[in-house]
Amino acid sequence: MKKKPLSFDKDLFKRSVLYNVKTLYRKTMEEATPQEIYQAAAYAIKDAIVDHWMTTQKAAAEQDPKIVYYMSMEFLMGRAFGNNLINLQAYKPVKEALDELGLDVNLVEDQEPDPALGNGGLGRLAACFLDSLATLGYMAYGCGIRYKYGMFRQQIKDGYQVEVPDTWLENGNPFELRRSELAKEVKFGGYVNMFTDEYGRTIFRQEGYQVVRAVPYDLPVIGYGNGVVDTLRIWDAEPIQCFQLDSFDKGDYQKAVEQENLASQLCEVLYPNDNHIAGKELRLKQQYFFISASVQTAVQRYLRNHDDIRKLYEKTVFQLNDTHPTVAVAELMRILMDDYYLSWDDAWDVTTKTCCYTNHTIMSEALEKWPVDLFQRLLPRIYQIVDEINRRFVDQIMRTYSGSAGIDVQAKIRSMAILYDNQVKMAHLAIVGGHSVNGVAKLHTEILKQRELKDFYEMMPEKFNNKTNGITQRRFLMHANPLLADWVTEKIGDDWITDLSQMDKLKDFVNDKKAQAEFMDIKLKNKQRLAEYILEHNGVKVDPKSIFDVQVKRLHEYKRQLLNILTVMYKYHDIKSHPNKDFYPKTYIFGAKAAAGYLTAKLTIKLINSVAEVINNDPDIKGKIKVVFIEDYRVSNAELIFAAADVSEQISTASKEASGTGNMKMMLNGAVTIGTMDGANVEIVNEVGEENAFIFGLSSQEVMEYEKNGNYNPMDIYNSDPNVKKALDMLVDGTFSKDKELFRPLYNCLLNKVGGNRADQYFILKDFESYLEAQKKISDAYADKKRWAKMALMNTACCGKFSSDRTIQEYVDEVWHLDKLNVEAK
Ligand code: B1N
């Protein structure tokens, strides 16, 4: 039976907007600024949300479902306004209501800052997961940090990236609720005092510490059409009130000031590194801050209606989004033992049954390790607990392997201990302290099991499982591409909104000429929309009829934006030297932020912009190639870009990209992948068929062989392949920069060992020719309109597996075992 859509009172909404403009700003609609109108409309929508939010909380109180706490340093939510309307099934009535008030819904949406409390895929995945949890009707909390400044805004000046603070809270956030009544205290530093209390119990008490007040802000996460509203709870730090005078009197003025400083620094800014850990003290403070507050809250919530803390895990699960929240293992142990007097063994039983860990990368620079002295100084009690966890685990390794023939027990300890070489290894703590370890795509999980975490897998195979990532079709099709969303609904009904496997039914249309034409016409319209954006933001005119070839993602050497731009440079040369050669017009679209201190990445951005400048202004090219670098790539413009992509560039060095999720967003929108057999690309090709993707390059096996044997020599390729030589020489021959030395560092990285790295450590030269070949095949395929339409349509039709609804259902069935909430949708 078809579910009734949620009700939405359009007239009430209109009255509410007028009323809000008046009471918030003392203005009429005519006087209000666009930002004020956005705020007024957002508050009107929040009204509608709050009713559902209360109903959900009430249902949870009655039904007592198991709750998942998704703990993450990052939630890259993107704008809430439009997405909330979609999930409330109120987009169309609100659009009409705004129309009637003389307002354009898109312009109102554009007033919202794009909340960017995340770097890239890992943070966006957390956001997609919350959307799916609410839509599937599970009780969930996202637990994170309310950074005052999120991911920096990127400006391009003279081709260089310039970082500008992201002041997303400047005008307040109409959707959030400050919950000061739920504030918690979090303690740092000091020392641990051990004594025996009157009952003969050993008590560990942290003393001489600094304390900050953690204040939660709740954001609603709305399920699609089911009346469920989950919560993203992000914590802000505030100084403890009334402390100063008191401590001043005690001559502890210095400490009072330090405490205030700590509170004011803690949540200032998100570390802007993706797949890289800077190892800063403040980052560890951030981690413990939000974890301590979240774990305290989860335990208290459980005890509201249960009395046996030993069964916490029956109603509570913590999913640790990478190792960043891993102190949760030790913090839960601390609370269970120190506050609730559980024995070590009982506390350990509860903790391991409550915690689960997701690994998101095998990049060694992203493996989180903390110096013991820092860890101990900052978290003295937590360190004691980690030390004891480690002692017992090392014992277990010895018991397991001593006496086994041919096994080097010391080597096992070296590779698995939590404390080793004066470091705290967070991944090891997460694996030992939980009952589930998962990778984010099949290939990635296999690499973890066979290589990175091999010893752990051999010792505890039952913990390991795969959960291939997914994305929410509500944001990335319904909201991002309304034309295609409506078309799909017209063809197969709207069940795909909550069951993406329905897309399979589109296969009936892949050979249908009319459907093909409609599909490609929608793509063209989306390309026109993006072309307008590009004209407005870059001042470059691009041809919507050209192939839109898109690489948008964080800038990282392993993602190989450099490989892409080198082939563009090569083709530029090719066209210039063969002006009459047939070449299908192509627009290369890049978007990428580089971590602020990552010089090679920043220089690559400059290179892309320099190449764009030369090519776009060279009359000899006759517009056959255009290169565009989209400034400040973020969730809001990503939605425009995905909808307009013909070709999806997923060209990481095989084995390096754990999963990727942009690949799925573009597939959903009918882009064809050109990629390596890496991450989730492998599964994409498996779904869509090899004939509907363009695969090239070394396999992960081959890459790992070269890495092991150290027998890759890019100089041989440079010397023997004239195409490669030409492309590389153009880096240093002045074609793209008056200063011939400007791009020399990139050239050097490709040909020489630099700073301990192998020459061309990401195998760009090795994959160059097969990449060129794959591109040639793309141009040929695109020139055949029918063939391309079929391929593009097949990609949309085969994307069913890649919904985050599927991923979340797998977590629920295999790891979390949550109960569905029963909420009456009104
Ligand atoms: O997580 C995504 C994957 O789809 C990507 O392949 C993967 O690269 C990404 C430290 C990270 N892994 N590790 C990070 C982010 C911030 C940070 O401080 C590491 N991001 C990924 C979702 O699974």
Tab-separated table of N, CA and C in Angstrom, residues 147 326 552:
chain	number	residue	atom	x	y	z
A	147	TYR	N	32.080	23.411	15.175
A	147	TYR	CA	33.200	24.287	14.856
A	147	TYR	C	32.664	25.684	14.537
A	326	THR	N	38.282	7.490	18.600
A	326	THR	CA	38.595	6.230	19.272
A	326	THR	C	38.809	6.335	20.779
A	552	VAL	N	36.005	16.401	-9.591
A	552	VAL	CA	35.802	17.239	-8.406
A	552	VAL	C	35.969	16.372	-7.173
